[in-house]
Coordinates of C-alpha atoms and ligand atoms in Angstrom, one line a residue:
M22 CA 106.5 -68.9 34.9
I23 CA 109.0 -68.1 32.1
K24 CA 112.4 -66.5 33.8
A25 CA 114.7 -67.5 30.7
I26 CA 114.4 -66.9 27.1
V27 CA 116.6 -68.8 24.6
T28 CA 116.5 -67.5 20.8
D29 CA 117.5 -68.8 17.6
I30 CA 118.9 -66.6 15.4
E31 CA 118.4 -67.5 11.6
G32 CA 114.3 -66.6 10.8
T33 CA 113.5 -65.6 14.0
T34 CA 115.6 -62.5 15.4
S35 CA 117.1 -62.1 12.2
S36 CA 116.4 -62.5 8.5
L37 CA 117.2 -65.6 6.6
S38 CA 118.4 -64.0 3.7
F39 CA 121.0 -62.3 6.0
V40 CA 122.8 -65.2 6.6
K41 CA 122.4 -66.9 3.0
E42 CA 122.4 -64.0 0.9
V43 CA 124.7 -61.8 2.7
L44 CA 127.1 -63.8 5.1
F45 CA 127.9 -66.5 3.1
P46 CA 128.8 -64.9 -0.2
Y47 CA 130.9 -62.7 1.8
A48 CA 133.2 -65.9 3.2
E49 CA 132.6 -67.3 -0.4
K50 CA 134.4 -64.2 -1.7
H51 CA 136.9 -63.0 0.8
L52 CA 137.8 -66.6 2.3
P53 CA 140.4 -67.5 -0.6
D54 CA 142.2 -64.5 -0.6
Y55 CA 142.4 -64.9 3.3
V56 CA 143.9 -67.8 3.2
R57 CA 147.1 -67.2 0.5
K58 CA 147.8 -64.4 2.7
H59 CA 147.7 -66.3 5.9
A60 CA 148.7 -69.8 4.6
N61 CA 150.8 -70.6 7.8
S62 CA 148.2 -69.2 10.3
P63 CA 147.2 -72.5 12.9
E64 CA 143.6 -71.5 11.8
V65 CA 144.3 -72.1 8.2
K66 CA 146.7 -74.9 8.8
A67 CA 144.0 -76.9 10.7
V68 CA 141.8 -77.1 7.0
G69 CA 144.9 -79.5 5.6
E70 CA 146.0 -80.0 2.4
N71 CA 144.9 -77.8 -0.4
P72 CA 142.8 -75.5 1.8
I73 CA 141.0 -72.7 -0.8
E74 CA 139.9 -76.1 -2.7
K75 CA 138.5 -77.9 0.8
L76 CA 137.0 -74.9 2.3
E77 CA 135.3 -74.2 -1.5
Q78 CA 133.9 -77.7 -1.5
W79 CA 132.6 -77.4 2.4
M80 CA 130.9 -74.3 1.5
R81 CA 129.5 -75.6 -1.5
E82 CA 127.9 -79.0 0.7
D83 CA 127.3 -76.7 3.8
K84 CA 129.3 -78.1 6.3
K85 CA 129.3 -77.6 10.0
E86 CA 133.6 -78.1 9.9
T87 CA 134.9 -76.3 12.7
A88 CA 138.1 -75.0 10.6
L89 CA 135.6 -73.7 8.2
K90 CA 133.6 -71.8 10.8
T91 CA 136.7 -70.4 12.6
L92 CA 137.9 -68.7 9.3
Q93 CA 134.6 -67.7 8.3
G94 CA 134.4 -65.9 11.8
I95 CA 137.3 -64.1 11.0
V96 CA 136.7 -62.9 7.6
W97 CA 133.4 -61.7 8.7
A98 CA 135.2 -60.4 11.6
E99 CA 137.0 -57.8 9.3
G100 CA 133.9 -57.3 7.2
Y101 CA 132.0 -55.9 9.9
K102 CA 135.3 -53.9 11.0
S103 CA 135.4 -52.1 7.8
G104 CA 132.1 -51.6 7.9
E105 CA 131.2 -53.6 4.5
L106 CA 128.9 -56.1 6.5
V107 CA 126.0 -54.7 9.2
A108 CA 124.0 -57.9 11.0
D109 CA 120.6 -58.1 10.5
I110 CA 118.4 -58.3 13.6
Y111 CA 114.7 -57.5 13.3
P112 CA 113.5 -53.9 14.6
D113 CA 110.4 -56.1 16.8
A114 CA 112.9 -58.6 17.7
L115 CA 115.3 -55.9 19.6
A116 CA 112.7 -53.8 20.8
K117 CA 111.3 -57.3 22.8
L118 CA 114.7 -58.6 23.5
K119 CA 115.6 -55.0 25.6
E120 CA 112.0 -55.0 27.4
W121 CA 112.6 -58.4 28.5
K122 CA 116.0 -58.0 29.8
A123 CA 114.9 -55.1 31.6
T124 CA 111.9 -56.7 33.3
G125 CA 114.1 -59.7 34.6
F126 CA 114.3 -62.3 32.0
T127 CA 117.5 -63.7 31.5
L128 CA 118.3 -64.5 27.7
Y129 CA 120.5 -66.9 25.9
V130 CA 121.0 -67.5 22.0
Y131 CA 121.2 -71.3 20.9
S132 CA 122.1 -71.0 16.8
S133 CA 123.5 -73.5 14.5
G134 CA 126.0 -70.6 13.5
S135 CA 129.4 -70.9 16.0
I136 CA 129.4 -69.1 19.2
A137 CA 131.5 -66.8 18.1
A138 CA 130.0 -66.1 14.5
Q139 CA 127.0 -64.9 16.9
K140 CA 128.8 -62.5 19.3
L141 CA 130.1 -61.1 16.1
L142 CA 126.4 -60.8 14.6
F143 CA 124.8 -59.4 18.0
G144 CA 128.1 -57.1 18.0
N145 CA 127.4 -55.5 14.6
T146 CA 123.7 -54.6 14.2
A147 CA 122.9 -51.3 13.6
A148 CA 121.4 -50.7 16.4
G149 CA 125.5 -51.1 17.6
D150 CA 126.4 -54.0 19.8
V151 CA 123.6 -55.7 21.6
N152 CA 125.6 -58.6 23.0
N153 CA 124.5 -57.0 26.5
L154 CA 121.6 -58.5 26.3
F155 CA 122.4 -62.1 26.2
S156 CA 123.7 -64.1 29.7
G157 CA 125.0 -67.2 27.5
Y158 CA 125.3 -68.2 23.9
F159 CA 125.2 -72.3 22.7
D160 CA 125.9 -73.6 19.2
T161 CA 125.9 -77.2 18.1
T162 CA 129.1 -77.9 19.8
I163 CA 126.6 -78.9 22.4
G164 CA 124.4 -81.0 20.6
G165 CA 122.0 -80.6 17.5
K166 CA 119.1 -78.5 17.6
L167 CA 117.0 -81.4 16.4
E168 CA 117.3 -83.6 19.2
A169 CA 115.5 -82.9 22.9
D170 CA 118.8 -83.9 24.6
S171 CA 120.9 -80.5 23.9
Y172 CA 118.2 -78.7 25.1
Q173 CA 118.2 -81.0 28.7
K174 CA 122.1 -79.9 28.7
I175 CA 121.9 -76.3 27.7
Q176 CA 119.0 -76.1 30.9
K177 CA 121.0 -78.2 33.1
Q178 CA 123.7 -75.3 32.1
I179 CA 121.7 -72.7 32.4
G180 CA 120.1 -74.2 35.8
Y181 CA 116.3 -73.3 35.1
A182 CA 113.6 -75.7 35.5
P183 CA 112.2 -76.8 31.9
Q184 CA 109.1 -75.2 32.2
E185 CA 110.7 -71.8 33.4
I186 CA 112.6 -71.8 29.5
L187 CA 111.2 -70.4 26.4
F188 CA 112.9 -71.2 23.3
L189 CA 111.6 -69.2 20.5
S190 CA 112.5 -70.7 17.0
D191 CA 111.1 -70.2 13.2
S192 CA 111.9 -74.0 13.0
V193 CA 109.0 -76.3 14.0
A194 CA 111.4 -79.5 14.4
E195 CA 113.8 -77.3 16.6
L196 CA 110.6 -76.5 18.5
D197 CA 109.6 -80.1 19.0
A198 CA 112.8 -81.0 20.3
A199 CA 112.3 -78.4 23.1
K200 CA 109.1 -79.2 23.6
K201 CA 110.4 -82.9 24.3
A202 CA 112.6 -81.5 26.9
G203 CA 109.9 -79.8 29.2
W204 CA 110.4 -76.2 27.4
K205 CA 107.7 -74.0 26.7
T206 CA 107.8 -72.5 23.0
V207 CA 107.1 -70.0 21.0
W208 CA 107.2 -70.4 16.9
L209 CA 108.1 -67.1 15.3
N210 CA 105.8 -67.5 11.9
R211 CA 107.1 -64.7 10.1
Y212 CA 106.8 -66.2 6.4
S213 CA 102.8 -66.9 7.0
S214 CA 103.1 -70.4 6.9
T215 CA 99.6 -71.9 7.4
A216 CA 100.8 -74.8 9.2
K217 CA 99.3 -75.6 13.0
P218 CA 102.1 -77.0 14.8
P219 CA 101.3 -77.3 18.4
H220 CA 103.4 -74.6 19.5
T221 CA 102.2 -70.7 20.3
E222 CA 102.2 -69.1 17.4
A223 CA 103.4 -65.0 16.8
K224 CA 104.1 -63.5 13.5
T225 CA 106.6 -61.3 15.4
F226 CA 108.2 -60.5 19.0
A227 CA 106.0 -57.9 19.6
E228 CA 102.8 -60.6 19.5
I229 CA 104.8 -62.5 22.6
T230 CA 103.2 -61.4 25.3
Y231 CA 101.9 -62.1 28.9
L232 CA 105.7 -63.8 29.5
A233 CA 105.3 -62.0 33.1
Y234 CA 101.9 -63.3 33.7
R235 CA 101.1 -64.4 37.4
A236 CA 97.5 -64.5 38.7
M237 CA 97.7 -62.3 41.7
D238 CA 96.4 -62.5 45.3
V239 CA 96.0 -60.6 48.3
D240 CA 99.3 -61.6 49.3
T241 CA 100.9 -60.6 46.2
L242 CA 99.2 -57.2 45.4
P243 CA 100.5 -54.9 47.8
A244 CA 104.0 -55.1 46.7
Y245 CA 103.1 -54.9 42.8
L246 CA 101.0 -51.7 44.2
A247 CA 103.4 -50.4 46.1
E248 CA 106.1 -50.4 42.9
H249 CA 103.6 -47.9 41.3
K250 CA 104.5 -45.0 43.0
K251 CA 101.5 -42.8 42.3
L252 CA 98.9 -45.5 43.0
A253 CA 100.6 -46.2 46.6
E254 CA 100.1 -42.5 46.9
F255 CA 96.4 -42.8 46.0
L256 CA 95.4 -45.4 48.2
G257 CA 97.6 -43.9 51.4
G258 CA 99.7 -45.0 53.9
N259 CA 101.7 -48.2 53.9
P260 CA 101.1 -51.5 52.0
K261 CA 100.8 -53.6 55.2
E262 CA 97.9 -51.0 56.1
W263 CA 95.7 -51.9 52.8
N264 CA 93.0 -54.0 53.0
I265 CA 92.7 -56.3 50.2
R266 CA 89.3 -58.4 49.5
E267 CA 89.4 -60.8 46.3
V268 CA 85.2 -60.1 45.3
G269 CA 85.2 -61.2 42.1
D270 CA 81.7 -63.3 41.4
G271 CA 81.6 -63.0 37.9
N272 CA 82.1 -66.2 35.6
L273 CA 86.0 -65.1 34.4
N274 CA 88.0 -62.9 36.3
L275 CA 89.9 -62.2 39.5
V276 CA 88.6 -58.7 41.2
F277 CA 90.2 -57.2 44.1
I278 CA 89.2 -53.9 46.0
V279 CA 91.9 -52.7 47.9
K280 CA 91.3 -50.3 50.4
G281 CA 94.3 -47.7 51.3
T282 CA 94.4 -45.2 54.5
K283 CA 93.5 -42.4 52.1
Q284 CA 91.6 -43.9 49.1
S285 CA 90.2 -47.0 47.5
L286 CA 90.8 -48.7 44.2
C287 CA 89.9 -51.8 42.4
V288 CA 92.3 -54.0 40.6
K289 CA 90.7 -56.3 37.7
Q290 CA 92.9 -59.2 36.3
A291 CA 92.3 -62.0 33.8
L292 CA 93.0 -65.7 34.5
P293 CA 94.1 -67.7 31.7
Y294 CA 90.8 -69.7 31.7
V295 CA 86.9 -69.3 32.2
R296 CA 87.0 -69.3 36.2
L297 CA 83.2 -70.3 36.0
V298 CA 84.3 -73.6 34.4
G299 CA 87.9 -74.0 35.6
E300 CA 91.6 -74.8 33.8
S301 CA 89.8 -76.8 31.0
W302 CA 88.4 -74.1 29.4
P303 CA 91.4 -71.9 28.6
L304 CA 90.6 -68.2 27.8
P305 CA 93.0 -65.7 26.4
L306 CA 94.4 -63.2 28.8
S307 CA 94.5 -61.1 25.5
R308 CA 90.5 -60.0 26.7
A309 CA 91.9 -57.5 29.3
H310 CA 93.5 -55.6 26.6
Y311 CA 90.4 -55.3 24.6
E312 CA 88.5 -54.3 27.9
Y313 CA 90.9 -51.7 28.6
L314 CA 90.3 -50.2 24.9
A315 CA 86.8 -50.5 25.4
L316 CA 86.7 -48.5 28.4
V317 CA 89.4 -45.8 27.0
E318 CA 86.6 -45.3 24.1
Q319 CA 83.7 -45.5 26.8
N320 CA 85.8 -42.6 29.1
K321 CA 85.5 -40.8 26.0
N322 CA 82.0 -41.1 25.2
T323 CA 80.0 -41.3 28.7
P324 CA 83.1 -40.8 31.3
E325 CA 80.3 -40.2 34.4
L326 CA 78.9 -43.6 33.3
V327 CA 81.9 -45.9 33.6
P328 CA 84.8 -46.5 35.7
A329 CA 88.0 -43.9 35.8
L330 CA 91.1 -46.0 34.7
Y331 CA 94.4 -45.7 36.9
L332 CA 96.8 -48.4 34.9
H333 CA 96.5 -50.7 32.5
D334 CA 99.1 -53.5 32.5
A335 CA 99.3 -55.4 29.5
E336 CA 101.7 -58.4 30.7
L337 CA 99.6 -58.9 33.7
A338 CA 96.2 -58.6 32.0
L339 CA 95.6 -56.4 34.9
T340 CA 93.8 -53.1 35.2
V341 CA 93.2 -50.7 37.7
M342 CA 90.3 -48.6 38.1
E343 CA 88.3 -46.2 40.5
C344 CA 86.4 -48.4 43.1
L345 CA 83.2 -47.7 42.7
S346 CA 81.9 -47.6 46.2
P347 CA 79.1 -47.7 47.7
H348 CA 77.8 -49.2 44.3
I349 CA 76.3 -52.4 44.2
I350 CA 76.0 -54.9 41.2
L351 CA 72.5 -53.9 39.8
R352 CA 71.5 -57.4 39.6
K353 CA 71.9 -57.9 43.0
G354 CA 69.8 -54.6 43.8
L355 CA 67.0 -55.8 41.0
I356 CA 67.0 -58.9 43.2
A357 CA 66.0 -56.9 46.4
K358 CA 63.3 -54.8 44.7
T359 CA 65.3 -51.6 44.6
R360 CA 64.3 -48.8 42.1
Y361 CA 66.8 -46.8 40.6
P362 CA 64.9 -43.5 39.1
N363 CA 68.3 -42.8 36.8
L364 CA 68.5 -46.0 35.6
A365 CA 66.6 -46.0 32.5
K366 CA 68.3 -42.5 31.3
H367 CA 71.7 -43.7 32.1
I368 CA 71.4 -47.5 30.4
G369 CA 70.1 -45.4 27.5
Q370 CA 72.3 -42.7 27.5
F371 CA 75.3 -45.0 27.9
M372 CA 74.3 -47.4 24.8
A373 CA 73.0 -44.5 22.5
R374 CA 76.5 -42.4 22.9
N375 CA 78.8 -45.7 22.7
L376 CA 76.8 -47.4 20.0
F377 CA 76.5 -44.1 18.2
Y378 CA 80.0 -42.5 18.1
T379 CA 81.8 -46.0 17.1
S380 CA 79.4 -46.1 14.3
D381 CA 79.5 -45.2 10.7
F382 CA 76.9 -42.5 11.3
Y383 CA 79.7 -40.6 13.3
L384 CA 83.1 -42.1 12.2
S385 CA 84.6 -41.7 8.8
A386 CA 84.6 -45.0 6.7
A387 CA 88.5 -45.2 7.3
E388 CA 88.2 -43.9 11.2
K389 CA 85.5 -46.9 11.7
K390 CA 87.7 -49.3 9.7
N391 CA 90.9 -48.5 11.8
K392 CA 88.5 -48.9 14.9
M393 CA 87.3 -51.8 14.0
V394 CA 90.8 -53.7 13.3
Q395 CA 91.9 -52.4 16.9
F396 CA 89.0 -55.2 18.3
A397 CA 89.5 -57.9 15.3
G398 CA 91.7 -60.0 17.7
N399 CA 88.7 -60.1 20.1
T400 CA 87.7 -63.7 18.7
A401 CA 87.5 -65.8 21.8
M402 CA 85.5 -63.6 23.9
C403 CA 83.0 -63.1 20.5
K404 CA 83.1 -67.2 20.1
I405 CA 81.7 -67.3 23.5
T406 CA 78.5 -65.4 22.5
E407 CA 78.3 -67.3 19.4
D408 CA 78.3 -70.7 20.9
L409 CA 76.9 -69.7 24.0
V410 CA 73.9 -67.2 23.2
F411 CA 73.0 -68.4 19.5
S412 CA 73.9 -72.4 19.2
E413 CA 73.9 -74.4 22.5
P414 CA 70.6 -73.6 23.6
Y415 CA 68.8 -75.0 20.7
F416 CA 70.7 -78.4 20.6
N417 CA 71.6 -80.8 23.3
A418 CA 75.0 -79.1 23.8
P419 CA 76.9 -80.5 27.4
M420 CA 77.1 -77.4 29.0
N421 CA 73.6 -76.9 29.0
K422 CA 71.6 -76.4 32.5
W423 CA 68.4 -76.4 32.6
N424 CA 65.7 -76.7 35.8
S425 CA 65.0 -80.5 35.7
P426 CA 62.2 -81.9 35.2
A427 CA 60.1 -78.0 35.0
L428 CA 62.3 -77.5 31.5
D429 CA 62.5 -81.0 29.7
K430 CA 59.5 -80.2 27.6
T431 CA 60.7 -76.8 26.3
M432 CA 64.2 -78.5 26.1
E433 CA 62.7 -81.1 23.6
S434 CA 61.0 -78.3 21.9
L435 CA 63.3 -75.8 21.6
A436 CA 66.0 -78.6 19.7
T437 CA 63.0 -79.4 17.2
D438 CA 61.4 -75.9 17.1
V439 CA 62.7 -75.1 13.2
P440 CA 61.5 -71.5 12.9
L441 CA 63.1 -70.5 16.2
K442 CA 66.5 -72.3 15.4
L443 CA 66.7 -70.8 12.3
A444 CA 65.8 -67.3 13.7
A445 CA 68.4 -67.5 16.1
Q446 CA 70.9 -68.3 13.3
E447 CA 70.0 -65.4 11.3
L448 CA 70.7 -63.3 14.6
K449 CA 73.9 -64.9 14.7
H450 CA 74.9 -64.5 11.4
A451 CA 73.9 -60.6 12.1
F452 CA 76.2 -60.8 15.0
L453 CA 79.3 -62.1 12.9
T454 CA 78.7 -59.9 9.9
R455 CA 77.3 -56.9 10.8
A456 CA 79.9 -54.9 12.0
E457 CA 77.8 -51.6 12.8
A458 CA 79.2 -50.4 16.3
L459 CA 81.5 -50.9 19.2
A460 CA 79.0 -53.0 21.2
H461 CA 79.6 -53.7 25.1
G462 CA 79.2 -57.4 24.1
D463 CA 78.0 -58.5 27.4
L464 CA 75.4 -55.6 29.0
H465 CA 73.4 -57.5 31.3
S466 CA 72.3 -56.7 35.3
G467 CA 75.7 -58.2 36.6
S468 CA 77.9 -56.1 34.2
I469 CA 76.3 -52.8 35.9
M470 CA 76.7 -50.9 39.4
V471 CA 74.4 -48.4 40.9
T472 CA 73.8 -46.3 43.5
E473 CA 70.3 -44.7 43.7
K474 CA 71.6 -41.7 41.9
E475 CA 74.7 -43.4 40.2
T476 CA 75.0 -46.0 37.2
R477 CA 78.7 -47.1 35.9
V478 CA 78.5 -49.7 33.4
I479 CA 81.5 -52.2 33.7
D480 CA 83.4 -55.0 32.3
P481 CA 83.5 -54.8 28.4
E482 CA 85.6 -57.4 27.9
F483 CA 83.3 -58.8 25.2
G484 CA 83.8 -55.5 23.3
F485 CA 83.4 -55.9 19.2
F486 CA 81.7 -54.5 16.6
A487 CA 78.2 -56.1 16.3
P488 CA 74.7 -54.9 15.1
I489 CA 73.4 -51.5 17.4
G490 CA 70.4 -53.6 18.8
F491 CA 72.7 -56.4 20.6
D492 CA 73.4 -54.2 23.5
V493 CA 69.9 -52.8 23.7
G494 CA 68.4 -56.2 23.5
M495 CA 70.8 -58.0 25.9
Y496 CA 69.8 -55.4 28.7
L497 CA 66.4 -55.2 28.1
A498 CA 66.5 -59.1 28.1
N499 CA 67.9 -58.9 31.5
L500 CA 65.6 -56.4 32.9
L501 CA 62.7 -58.9 31.4
L502 CA 64.5 -61.6 33.1
S503 CA 63.8 -59.9 36.3
Y504 CA 60.4 -59.3 35.6
F505 CA 59.8 -63.1 35.0
S506 CA 61.7 -63.9 38.3
H507 CA 59.2 -61.3 40.1
S508 CA 55.9 -62.1 41.9
D509 CA 55.5 -58.4 43.0
A510 CA 53.2 -56.4 41.0
E511 CA 54.2 -53.3 41.5
Y512 CA 58.0 -54.0 41.2
K513 CA 57.0 -56.3 37.9
K514 CA 55.2 -52.9 36.8
W515 CA 58.6 -50.7 38.0
L516 CA 60.4 -53.2 35.8
L517 CA 58.2 -52.9 32.9
A518 CA 58.8 -49.3 32.8
Q519 CA 62.2 -49.5 33.0
V520 CA 62.2 -51.5 29.4
K521 CA 59.5 -49.0 28.0
D522 CA 61.9 -46.1 29.5
T523 CA 65.2 -47.6 28.5
W524 CA 64.2 -48.3 25.1
N525 CA 62.6 -44.7 24.6
I526 CA 65.5 -42.8 26.0
F527 CA 68.0 -44.7 24.0
A528 CA 65.8 -44.1 20.8
E529 CA 65.5 -40.7 21.6
E530 CA 69.3 -39.8 22.5
F531 CA 70.6 -41.9 19.4
S532 CA 67.8 -39.5 17.3
A533 CA 68.8 -36.6 18.5
L534 CA 72.7 -37.4 18.1
F535 CA 71.9 -38.8 14.4
L536 CA 70.2 -35.5 13.5
A537 CA 72.7 -33.2 15.0
R538 CA 76.4 -34.7 15.0
K539 CA 76.2 -37.2 12.3
S540 CA 79.3 -36.6 10.1
G541 CA 80.2 -39.9 9.1
D542 CA 80.2 -41.8 5.4
S543 CA 76.9 -43.8 5.6
F544 CA 73.9 -42.0 4.6
S545 CA 75.6 -39.5 2.8
L546 CA 74.5 -35.9 4.4
A547 CA 74.7 -34.6 0.7
L548 CA 71.7 -36.3 0.1
N549 CA 69.7 -34.5 2.2
I550 CA 67.3 -37.7 3.2
N551 CA 68.4 -37.5 7.1
K552 CA 64.8 -37.7 8.9
Q553 CA 63.9 -40.5 6.2
A554 CA 67.4 -42.5 6.9
L555 CA 66.8 -42.1 11.1
E556 CA 63.5 -43.9 10.3
K557 CA 64.9 -46.8 8.7
I558 CA 67.6 -47.3 10.9
L559 CA 65.5 -47.0 14.0
A560 CA 63.1 -49.8 12.9
T561 CA 66.4 -52.0 11.9
I562 CA 67.9 -51.5 15.4
W563 CA 64.1 -52.3 16.9
Q564 CA 64.2 -55.6 14.9
D565 CA 67.7 -56.3 16.2
T566 CA 66.7 -55.2 19.9
L567 CA 63.9 -58.1 20.0
G568 CA 65.8 -60.3 18.2
Y569 CA 68.9 -60.4 20.6
C570 CA 66.7 -59.9 23.5
G571 CA 64.9 -63.3 23.0
V572 CA 68.2 -65.2 22.7
E573 CA 69.4 -63.7 25.9
I574 CA 66.3 -64.6 27.9
I575 CA 66.2 -68.4 26.2
R576 CA 70.1 -68.5 26.9
R577 CA 70.1 -67.7 30.7
I578 CA 67.9 -70.2 31.9
V579 CA 68.9 -73.4 29.4
G580 CA 72.7 -72.3 28.2
L581 CA 75.8 -72.5 30.5
A582 CA 75.3 -68.9 32.4
H583 CA 72.2 -68.3 34.3
V584 CA 70.8 -65.2 36.1
E585 CA 71.0 -65.3 39.9
D586 CA 67.6 -63.7 39.6
L587 CA 65.8 -66.7 38.8
E588 CA 68.2 -69.3 40.4
S589 CA 67.6 -67.7 43.6
I590 CA 64.2 -69.0 43.6
A591 CA 64.0 -71.8 46.1
D592 CA 60.8 -73.4 45.2
A593 CA 61.8 -75.5 41.8
A594 CA 58.3 -75.9 40.4
E595 CA 57.8 -71.9 40.9
R596 CA 61.3 -71.1 39.4
G597 CA 59.8 -73.6 36.4
T598 CA 56.9 -71.7 35.8
K599 CA 58.5 -68.7 35.8
E600 CA 61.0 -69.9 33.3
N601 CA 58.9 -71.2 31.1
A602 CA 56.7 -68.2 31.1
A603 CA 59.8 -66.3 29.8
I604 CA 60.8 -68.5 27.1
A605 CA 57.3 -68.4 25.6
F606 CA 57.9 -64.7 25.9
A607 CA 61.7 -65.0 24.0
R608 CA 59.8 -67.1 21.4
K609 CA 57.3 -64.6 20.6
L610 CA 60.1 -62.0 20.3
I611 CA 61.9 -63.8 17.8
L612 CA 59.8 -64.8 15.6
G613 CA 57.8 -61.5 16.0
R614 CA 60.8 -59.3 15.3
N615 CA 59.3 -58.1 12.0
T616 CA 55.7 -58.0 13.1
I617 CA 56.1 -56.7 16.5
H618 CA 56.4 -52.5 16.0
D619 CA 56.6 -50.7 19.6
I620 CA 57.4 -51.0 22.8
A621 CA 53.7 -51.2 24.2
S622 CA 52.8 -53.9 21.8
V623 CA 56.1 -55.7 23.6
L624 CA 54.6 -54.5 27.3
Ligands
LIG21 C1 82.2 -68.9 29.8 S1 81.7 -67.1 30.1 C2 79.8 -67.2 30.4 C3 78.9 -65.6 30.1 O1 79.7 -65.1 31.1 C4 79.7 -63.7 30.7 O2 79.3 -62.9 31.5 C5 78.9 -63.6 29.1 O3 77.7 -63.3 29.3 C6 79.2 -65.2 28.9 O4 78.3 -65.3 28.0
LIG22 MG1 115.9 -70.7 12.9

């Protein structure tokens, strides 16, 4: 964990131009006069014979002579004092340095400007004297900034382990040297260089996040929650009385249930890697931020269908939310053949409302684009879907898993089925390019919690703008995976009714919203073609739904992430028969998505 942060100045906390275009010219202008007036001072004497000529030559040659640096420092001090000079510091740098200091990081400066000049600079910013932020300063008297040895010396002086120190610089060569000494590094690429050095990149200090990140466990979580008074009061009692269990069984995150003496809550924290695979597959913590944004949006559109939010900690990639109890994961309920009378209505409404209210049918073009920008960085999560759902099942991808030998032939045919591969890639292309609405992005039966009466959708960390039919297709696919997994005819009938009811309720609700609340810029109201437009839009959503439903079914059987519905069938041959049937059905949906016109045909 990072404990100390060492920062460069020029190009990092402050503009390159301030030193070159303001400080240096100021010294060139004022040094001769100062030397004439103080010819007998020890500082001027230290320069030697013909001090003015010598100083001018050193400045021209950018020499790091101590005597020059000392005199430059003196004239700059006078300039700052008179107010003629005001030191430059980027607002994002100052804000973050203050935040880090307040959160307990120890801050240092390492710059090729002299320590005196560093202190002058931070002592005379537009925001006043900010030297109180720093616990120490280093210049080239400790060693050159391109030598790993200099960083080792600084590390020994400040007393942290190398991996506990973060160095910030705009210079890749400096970062390379710091990295050699075992330090963590962040490259401030303020000037949009397209180079890709092996350092974490940030355009501004604001992008440097998760420094305080540590994965929580049942021992550290009580103290963290106790620091948040409202949460502690909500739980009731004292931390020793809280019962904490880690219950995460998904593919990615930690999930804790905390039971206090009064109430309970749920803490979800992202891990910096894919839990299902391990540390060899790093995954950005920023997904917690996108999940939180999506939850906020869903809380606005469908508050009764998502968990209430209590706290989001951006640095720890952690969200505290309502503990859903006695709810269980829908997938488990479906495996246990439980029937949920309100499920189709709830999920139909969840999809219709969230997809409509984040689309161009409701939002103005500007509002929609602004919302898209908020999610534009969730690229790593999209990449998982792009690879796992649309591509990997159709070639010999290393992470594919299948029930062998029952599915060996199916695997071969998937890899050689040109029409199917083309269709899967067309669906992928639409996923990449048709940013119609904010999709949940991973709406399967493991992302839904239920009681007999209530339904709550969780886990929207894959939240991104996608075709409207994406969520609908994913969800129906998971109902159908359950259908194929079961042998009980009555329960299968109920599942098919779920498929039909969910689609119908979604379509009805979406249509009602479209006709009553359409205010966005697409299909201009002025043209008076709302009804005809809706028909066309629903037809497109339907086609997409069938396609996405098909690819989700296939990838859950032969890709990396399988479903317990089928996995829990102990007899591999029986399972294989069911899996093959599901894949054959999925293929029909994908290839027939333009010719299957209604839900009755699907059933
Ligand atoms: C590496 S993550 C695998 C799958 O788990 C998630 O729930 C998503 O469905 C993803 O595709
Ligand atoms: Mg620099």
